[in-house]
PDB file of C-alpha atoms and ligand atoms in Angstrom:
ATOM      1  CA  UNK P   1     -40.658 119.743 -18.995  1.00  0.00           C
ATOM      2  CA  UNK P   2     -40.494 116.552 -16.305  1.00  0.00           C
ATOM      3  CA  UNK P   3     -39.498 117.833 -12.925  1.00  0.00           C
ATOM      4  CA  UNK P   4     -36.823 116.168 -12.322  1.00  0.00           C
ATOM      5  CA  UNK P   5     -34.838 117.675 -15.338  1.00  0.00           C
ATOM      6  CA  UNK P   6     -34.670 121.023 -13.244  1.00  0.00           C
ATOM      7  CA  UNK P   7     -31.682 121.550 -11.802  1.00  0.00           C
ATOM      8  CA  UNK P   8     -28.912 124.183 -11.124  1.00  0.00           C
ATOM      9  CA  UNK P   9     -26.266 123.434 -13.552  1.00  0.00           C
ATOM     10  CA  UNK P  10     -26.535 122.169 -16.920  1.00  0.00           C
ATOM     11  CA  UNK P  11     -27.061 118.822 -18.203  1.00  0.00           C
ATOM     12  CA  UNK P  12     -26.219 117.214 -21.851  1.00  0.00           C
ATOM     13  CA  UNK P  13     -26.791 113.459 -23.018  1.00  0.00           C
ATOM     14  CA  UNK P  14     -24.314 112.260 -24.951  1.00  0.00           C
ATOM     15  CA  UNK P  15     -23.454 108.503 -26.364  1.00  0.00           C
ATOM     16  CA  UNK P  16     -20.227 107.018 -26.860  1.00  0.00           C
ATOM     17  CA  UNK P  17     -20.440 105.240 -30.931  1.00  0.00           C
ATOM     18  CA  UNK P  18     -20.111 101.930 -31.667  1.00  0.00           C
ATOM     19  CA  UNK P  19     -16.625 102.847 -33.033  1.00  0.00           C
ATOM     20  CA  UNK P  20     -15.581 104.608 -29.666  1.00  0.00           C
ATOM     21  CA  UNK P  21     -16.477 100.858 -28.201  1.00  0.00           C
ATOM     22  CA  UNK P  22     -14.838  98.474 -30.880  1.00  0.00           C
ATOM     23  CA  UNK P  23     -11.711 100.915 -30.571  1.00  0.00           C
ATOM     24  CA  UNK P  24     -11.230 100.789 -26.924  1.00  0.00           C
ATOM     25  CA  UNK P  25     -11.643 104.851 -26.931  1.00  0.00           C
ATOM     26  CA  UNK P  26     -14.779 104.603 -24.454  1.00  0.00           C
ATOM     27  CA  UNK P  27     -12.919 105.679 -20.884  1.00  0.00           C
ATOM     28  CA  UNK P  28     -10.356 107.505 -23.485  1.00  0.00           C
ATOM     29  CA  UNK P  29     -13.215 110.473 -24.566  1.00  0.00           C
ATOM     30  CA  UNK P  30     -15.216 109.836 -20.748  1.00  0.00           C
ATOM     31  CA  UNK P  31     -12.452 111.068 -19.091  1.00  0.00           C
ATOM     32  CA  UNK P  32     -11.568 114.016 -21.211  1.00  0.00           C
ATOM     33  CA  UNK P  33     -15.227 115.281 -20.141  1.00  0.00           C
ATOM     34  CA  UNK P  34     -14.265 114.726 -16.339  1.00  0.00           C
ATOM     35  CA  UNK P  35     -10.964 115.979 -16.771  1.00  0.00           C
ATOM     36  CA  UNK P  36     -12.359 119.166 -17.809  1.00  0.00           C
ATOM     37  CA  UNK P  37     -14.843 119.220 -14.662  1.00  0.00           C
ATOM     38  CA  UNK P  38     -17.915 118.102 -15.921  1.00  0.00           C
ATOM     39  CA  UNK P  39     -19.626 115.706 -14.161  1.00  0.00           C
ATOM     40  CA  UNK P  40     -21.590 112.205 -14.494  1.00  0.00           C
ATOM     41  CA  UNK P  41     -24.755 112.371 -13.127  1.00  0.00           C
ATOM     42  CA  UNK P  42     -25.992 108.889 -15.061  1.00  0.00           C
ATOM     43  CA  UNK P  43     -24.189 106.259 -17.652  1.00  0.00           C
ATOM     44  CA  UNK P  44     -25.494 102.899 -18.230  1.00  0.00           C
ATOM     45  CA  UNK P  45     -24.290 100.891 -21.567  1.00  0.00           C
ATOM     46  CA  UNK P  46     -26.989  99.441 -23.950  1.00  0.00           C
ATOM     47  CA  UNK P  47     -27.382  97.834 -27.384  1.00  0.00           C
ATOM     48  CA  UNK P  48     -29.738 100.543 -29.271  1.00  0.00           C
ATOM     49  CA  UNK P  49     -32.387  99.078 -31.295  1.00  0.00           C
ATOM     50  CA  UNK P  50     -33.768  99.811 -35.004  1.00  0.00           C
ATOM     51  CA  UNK P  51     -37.049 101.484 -33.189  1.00  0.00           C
ATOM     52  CA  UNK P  52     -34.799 103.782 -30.821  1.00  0.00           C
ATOM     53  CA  UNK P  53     -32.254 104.612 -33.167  1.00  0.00           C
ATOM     54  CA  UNK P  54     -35.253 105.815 -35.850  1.00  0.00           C
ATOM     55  CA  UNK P  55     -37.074 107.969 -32.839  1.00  0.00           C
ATOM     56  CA  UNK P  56     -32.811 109.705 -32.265  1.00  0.00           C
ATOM     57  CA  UNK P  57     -32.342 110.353 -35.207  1.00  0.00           C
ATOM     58  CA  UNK P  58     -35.788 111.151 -36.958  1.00  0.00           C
ATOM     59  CA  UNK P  59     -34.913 114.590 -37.902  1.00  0.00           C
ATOM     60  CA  UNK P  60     -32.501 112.987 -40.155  1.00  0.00           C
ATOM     61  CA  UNK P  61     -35.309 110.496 -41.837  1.00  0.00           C
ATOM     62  CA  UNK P  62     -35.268 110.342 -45.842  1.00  0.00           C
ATOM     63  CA  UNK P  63     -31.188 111.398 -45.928  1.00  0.00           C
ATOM     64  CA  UNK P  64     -28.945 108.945 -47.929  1.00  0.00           C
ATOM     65  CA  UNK P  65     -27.179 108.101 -45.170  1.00  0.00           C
ATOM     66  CA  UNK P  66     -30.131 107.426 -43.005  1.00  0.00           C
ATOM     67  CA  UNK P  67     -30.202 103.590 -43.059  1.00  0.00           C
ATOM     68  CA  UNK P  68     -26.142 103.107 -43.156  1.00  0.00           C
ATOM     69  CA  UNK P  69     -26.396 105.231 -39.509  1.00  0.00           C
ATOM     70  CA  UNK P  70     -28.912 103.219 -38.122  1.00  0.00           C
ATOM     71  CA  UNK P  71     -26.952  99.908 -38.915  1.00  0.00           C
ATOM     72  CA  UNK P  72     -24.032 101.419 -37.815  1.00  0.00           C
ATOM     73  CA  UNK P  73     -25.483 102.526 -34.378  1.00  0.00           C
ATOM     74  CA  UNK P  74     -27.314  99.111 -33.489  1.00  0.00           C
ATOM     75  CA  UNK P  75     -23.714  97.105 -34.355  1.00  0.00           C
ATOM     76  CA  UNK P  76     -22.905  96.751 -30.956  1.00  0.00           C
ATOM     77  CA  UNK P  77     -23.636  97.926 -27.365  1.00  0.00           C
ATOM     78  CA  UNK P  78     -23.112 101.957 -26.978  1.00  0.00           C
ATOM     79  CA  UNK P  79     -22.710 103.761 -24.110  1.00  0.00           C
ATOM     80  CA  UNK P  80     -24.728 106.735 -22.703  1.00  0.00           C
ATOM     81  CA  UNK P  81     -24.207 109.158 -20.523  1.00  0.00           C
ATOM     82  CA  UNK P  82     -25.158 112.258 -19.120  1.00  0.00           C
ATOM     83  CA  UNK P  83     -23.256 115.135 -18.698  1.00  0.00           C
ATOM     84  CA  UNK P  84     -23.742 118.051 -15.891  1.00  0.00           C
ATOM     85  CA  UNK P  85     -21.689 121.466 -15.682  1.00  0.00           C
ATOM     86  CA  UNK P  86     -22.189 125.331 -16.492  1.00  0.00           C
ATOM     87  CA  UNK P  87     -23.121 125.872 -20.155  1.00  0.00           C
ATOM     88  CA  UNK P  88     -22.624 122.073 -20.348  1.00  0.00           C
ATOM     89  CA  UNK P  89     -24.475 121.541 -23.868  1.00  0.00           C
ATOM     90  CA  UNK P  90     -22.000 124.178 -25.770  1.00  0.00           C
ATOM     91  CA  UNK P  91     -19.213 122.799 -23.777  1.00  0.00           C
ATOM     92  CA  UNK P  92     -19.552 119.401 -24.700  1.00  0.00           C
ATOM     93  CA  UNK P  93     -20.504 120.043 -28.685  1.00  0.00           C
ATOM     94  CA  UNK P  94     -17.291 122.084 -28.855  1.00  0.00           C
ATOM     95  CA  UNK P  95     -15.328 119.639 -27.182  1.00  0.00           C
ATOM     96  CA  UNK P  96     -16.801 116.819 -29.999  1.00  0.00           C
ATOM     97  CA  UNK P  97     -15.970 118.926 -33.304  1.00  0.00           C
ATOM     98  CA  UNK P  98     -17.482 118.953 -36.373  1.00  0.00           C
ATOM     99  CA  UNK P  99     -19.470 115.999 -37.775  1.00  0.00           C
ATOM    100  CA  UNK P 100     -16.918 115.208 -40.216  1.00  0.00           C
ATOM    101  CA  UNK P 101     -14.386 113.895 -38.376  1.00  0.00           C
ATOM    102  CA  UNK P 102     -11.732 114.759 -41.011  1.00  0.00           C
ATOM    103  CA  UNK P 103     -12.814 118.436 -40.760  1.00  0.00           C
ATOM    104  CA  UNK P 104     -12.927 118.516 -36.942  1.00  0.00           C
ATOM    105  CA  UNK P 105     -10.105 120.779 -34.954  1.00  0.00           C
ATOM    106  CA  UNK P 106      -6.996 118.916 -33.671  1.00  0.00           C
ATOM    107  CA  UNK P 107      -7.596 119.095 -29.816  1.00  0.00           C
ATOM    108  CA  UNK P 108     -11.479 118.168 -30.541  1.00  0.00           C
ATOM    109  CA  UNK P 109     -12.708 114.008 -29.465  1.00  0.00           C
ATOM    110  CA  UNK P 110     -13.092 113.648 -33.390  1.00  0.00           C
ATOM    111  CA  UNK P 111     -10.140 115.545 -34.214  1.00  0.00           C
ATOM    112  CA  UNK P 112      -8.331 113.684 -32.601  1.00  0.00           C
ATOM    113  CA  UNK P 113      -9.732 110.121 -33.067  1.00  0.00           C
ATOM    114  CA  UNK P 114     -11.591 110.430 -36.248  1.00  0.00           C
ATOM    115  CA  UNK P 115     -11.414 110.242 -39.955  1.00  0.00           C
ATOM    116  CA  UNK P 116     -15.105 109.612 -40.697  1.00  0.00           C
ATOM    117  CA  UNK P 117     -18.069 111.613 -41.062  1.00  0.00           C
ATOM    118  CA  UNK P 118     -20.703 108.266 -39.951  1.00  0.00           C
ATOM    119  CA  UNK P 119     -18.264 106.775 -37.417  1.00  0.00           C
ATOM    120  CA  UNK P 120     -17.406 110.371 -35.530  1.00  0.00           C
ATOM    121  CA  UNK P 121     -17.598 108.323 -32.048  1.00  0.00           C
ATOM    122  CA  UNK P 122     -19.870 110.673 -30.199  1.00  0.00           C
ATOM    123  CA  UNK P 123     -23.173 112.009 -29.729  1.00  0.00           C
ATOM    124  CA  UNK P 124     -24.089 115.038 -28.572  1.00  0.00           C
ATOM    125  CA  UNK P 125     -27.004 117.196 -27.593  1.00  0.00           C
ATOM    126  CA  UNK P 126     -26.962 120.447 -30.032  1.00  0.00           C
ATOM    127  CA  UNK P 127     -29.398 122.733 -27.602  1.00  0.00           C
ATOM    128  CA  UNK P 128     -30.510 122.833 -24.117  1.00  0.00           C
ATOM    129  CA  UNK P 129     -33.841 121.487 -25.883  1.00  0.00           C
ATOM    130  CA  UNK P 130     -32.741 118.615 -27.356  1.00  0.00           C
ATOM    131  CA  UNK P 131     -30.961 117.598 -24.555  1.00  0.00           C
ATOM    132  CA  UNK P 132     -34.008 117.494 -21.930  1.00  0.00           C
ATOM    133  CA  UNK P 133     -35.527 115.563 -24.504  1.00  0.00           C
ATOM    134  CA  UNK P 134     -32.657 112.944 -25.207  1.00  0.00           C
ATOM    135  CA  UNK P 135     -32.203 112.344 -21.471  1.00  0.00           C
ATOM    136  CA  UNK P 136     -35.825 111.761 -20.969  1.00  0.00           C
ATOM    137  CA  UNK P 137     -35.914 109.527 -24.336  1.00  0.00           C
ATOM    138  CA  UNK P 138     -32.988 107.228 -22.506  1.00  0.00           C
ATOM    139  CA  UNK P 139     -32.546 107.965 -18.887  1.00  0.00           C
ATOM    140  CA  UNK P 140     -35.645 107.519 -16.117  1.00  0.00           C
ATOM    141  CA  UNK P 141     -36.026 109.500 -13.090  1.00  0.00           C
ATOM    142  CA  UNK P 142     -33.696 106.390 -10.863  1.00  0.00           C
ATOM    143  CA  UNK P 143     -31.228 106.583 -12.734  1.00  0.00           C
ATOM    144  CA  UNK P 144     -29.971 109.816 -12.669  1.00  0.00           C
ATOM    145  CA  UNK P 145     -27.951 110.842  -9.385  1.00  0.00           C
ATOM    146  CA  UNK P 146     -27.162 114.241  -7.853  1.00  0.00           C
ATOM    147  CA  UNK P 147     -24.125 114.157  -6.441  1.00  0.00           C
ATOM    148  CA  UNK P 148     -21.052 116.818  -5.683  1.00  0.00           C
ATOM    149  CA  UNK P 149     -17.823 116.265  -6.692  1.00  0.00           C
ATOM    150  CA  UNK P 150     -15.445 117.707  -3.634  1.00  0.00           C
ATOM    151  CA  UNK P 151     -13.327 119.997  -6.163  1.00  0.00           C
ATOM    152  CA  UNK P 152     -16.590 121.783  -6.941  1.00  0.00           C
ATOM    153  CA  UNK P 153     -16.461 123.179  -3.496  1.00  0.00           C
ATOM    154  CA  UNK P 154     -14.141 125.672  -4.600  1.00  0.00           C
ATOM    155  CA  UNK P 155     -11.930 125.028  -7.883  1.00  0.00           C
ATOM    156  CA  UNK P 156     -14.087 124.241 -10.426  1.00  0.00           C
ATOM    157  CA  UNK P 157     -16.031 127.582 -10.264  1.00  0.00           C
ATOM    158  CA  UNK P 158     -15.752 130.566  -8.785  1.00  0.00           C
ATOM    159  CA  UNK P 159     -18.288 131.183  -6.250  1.00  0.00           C
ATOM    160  CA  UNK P 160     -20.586 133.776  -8.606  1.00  0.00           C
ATOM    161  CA  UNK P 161     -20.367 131.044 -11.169  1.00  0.00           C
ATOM    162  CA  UNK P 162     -22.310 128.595  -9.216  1.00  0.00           C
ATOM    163  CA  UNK P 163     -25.798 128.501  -9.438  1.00  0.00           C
TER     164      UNK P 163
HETATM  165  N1  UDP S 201     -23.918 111.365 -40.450  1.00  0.00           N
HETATM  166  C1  UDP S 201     -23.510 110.591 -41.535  1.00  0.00           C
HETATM  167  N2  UDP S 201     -23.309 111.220 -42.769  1.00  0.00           N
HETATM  168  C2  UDP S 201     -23.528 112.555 -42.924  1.00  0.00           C
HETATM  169  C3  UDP S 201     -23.945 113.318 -41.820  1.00  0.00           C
HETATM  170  C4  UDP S 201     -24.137 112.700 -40.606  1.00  0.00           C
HETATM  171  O1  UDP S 201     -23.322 109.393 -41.420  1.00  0.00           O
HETATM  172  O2  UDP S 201     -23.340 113.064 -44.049  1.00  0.00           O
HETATM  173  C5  UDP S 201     -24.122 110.708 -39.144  1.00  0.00           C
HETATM  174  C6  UDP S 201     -22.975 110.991 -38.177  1.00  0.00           C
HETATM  175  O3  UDP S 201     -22.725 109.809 -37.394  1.00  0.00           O
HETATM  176  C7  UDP S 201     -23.548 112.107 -37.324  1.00  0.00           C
HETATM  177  C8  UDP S 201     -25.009 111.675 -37.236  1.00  0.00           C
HETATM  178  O4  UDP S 201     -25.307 111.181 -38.526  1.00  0.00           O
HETATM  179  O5  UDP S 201     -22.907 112.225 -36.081  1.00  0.00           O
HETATM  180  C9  UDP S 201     -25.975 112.779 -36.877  1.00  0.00           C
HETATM  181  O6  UDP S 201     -25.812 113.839 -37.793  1.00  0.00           O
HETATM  182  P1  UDP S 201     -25.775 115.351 -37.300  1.00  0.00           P
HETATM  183  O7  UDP S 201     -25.858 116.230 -38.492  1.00  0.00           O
HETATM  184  O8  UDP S 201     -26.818 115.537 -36.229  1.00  0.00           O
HETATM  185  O9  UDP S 201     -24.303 115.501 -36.692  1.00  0.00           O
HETATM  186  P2  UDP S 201     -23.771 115.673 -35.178  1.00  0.00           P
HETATM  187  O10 UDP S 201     -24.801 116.466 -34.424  1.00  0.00           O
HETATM  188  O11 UDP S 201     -23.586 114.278 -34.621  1.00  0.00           O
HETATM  189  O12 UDP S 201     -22.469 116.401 -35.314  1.00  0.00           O
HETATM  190 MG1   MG S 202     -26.858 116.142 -34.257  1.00  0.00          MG
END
């Protein structure tokens, strides 16, 4: 594990869909992740290419839908981020919903927003795992920042909870 993925609370990498950025939901679904406490500790936008896309997705190689994602995903400039809070990963997946957008929970990013299973307008790390590895496959060391948010000083968690 890199060193500088160590740190108290919880981090996830998520990415914001090329249908989250054609509909104008981008600072929509980013806020809903702020709003509930979590905080940014790195975002940067970029257009993913074939090569990236194949290395995120390669558990998914040989599916039917393999080559429709990757066009889909390289359309047009996405948006990553990373994610910090307690239990952060879980967090974040539940707040996304299921896959198929159709099937997610009203109150969910793709309940609420979705009606596809490809364009779902999120990523999102499934394990603590996967996570440290998708923020080291798209963020380096400079550009993640450790910062605290004021609130955290006493609203967001209860003292025990920090740590
Ligand atoms: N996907 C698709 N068709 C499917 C299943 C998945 O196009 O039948 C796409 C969809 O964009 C999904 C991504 O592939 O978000 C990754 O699939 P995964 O099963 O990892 O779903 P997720 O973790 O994003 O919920
Ligand atoms: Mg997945």
């Amino acid at each position: 594990m890199n060193e500088w993925l160590v740190f108290c609370m919880e981090r996830t990498f998520i990415i914001l869909k090329p249908d989250a950025m054609q509909r104008g939901l981008a600072g929509k679904i980013l806020s809903r992740f702020e709003r509930r406490g979590l905080k940014i500790v790195a975002a940067k936008m970029i257009h993913l290419t074939k090569e990236k896309c194949d290395e995120h997705y390669a558990h998914l190689k040989g599916k039917p839908f393999f080559a429709g994602l990757v066009t889909f995903m390289t359309s047009t400039p996405v948006i990553c981020a990373v994610l910090e809070g307690k239990d952060a990963v879980e967090l974040v997946r539940k707040m996304c919903g299921a896959t198929n957008a159709r099937a997610a929970e009203v109150g969910t990013i793709r309940g609420d927003f979705g009606l596809s299973t490809q364009a779902n307008l999120i990523h999102a790390s499934d394990s603590k795992e996967t996570a440290e590895k998708e923020i080291a496959r798209f963020f380096s060391k400079n550009e993640m920042h450790q910062w605290e948010r004021d609130l955290e000083a006493s609203y967001t968690y209860s003292a025990d909870e920090k740590g």
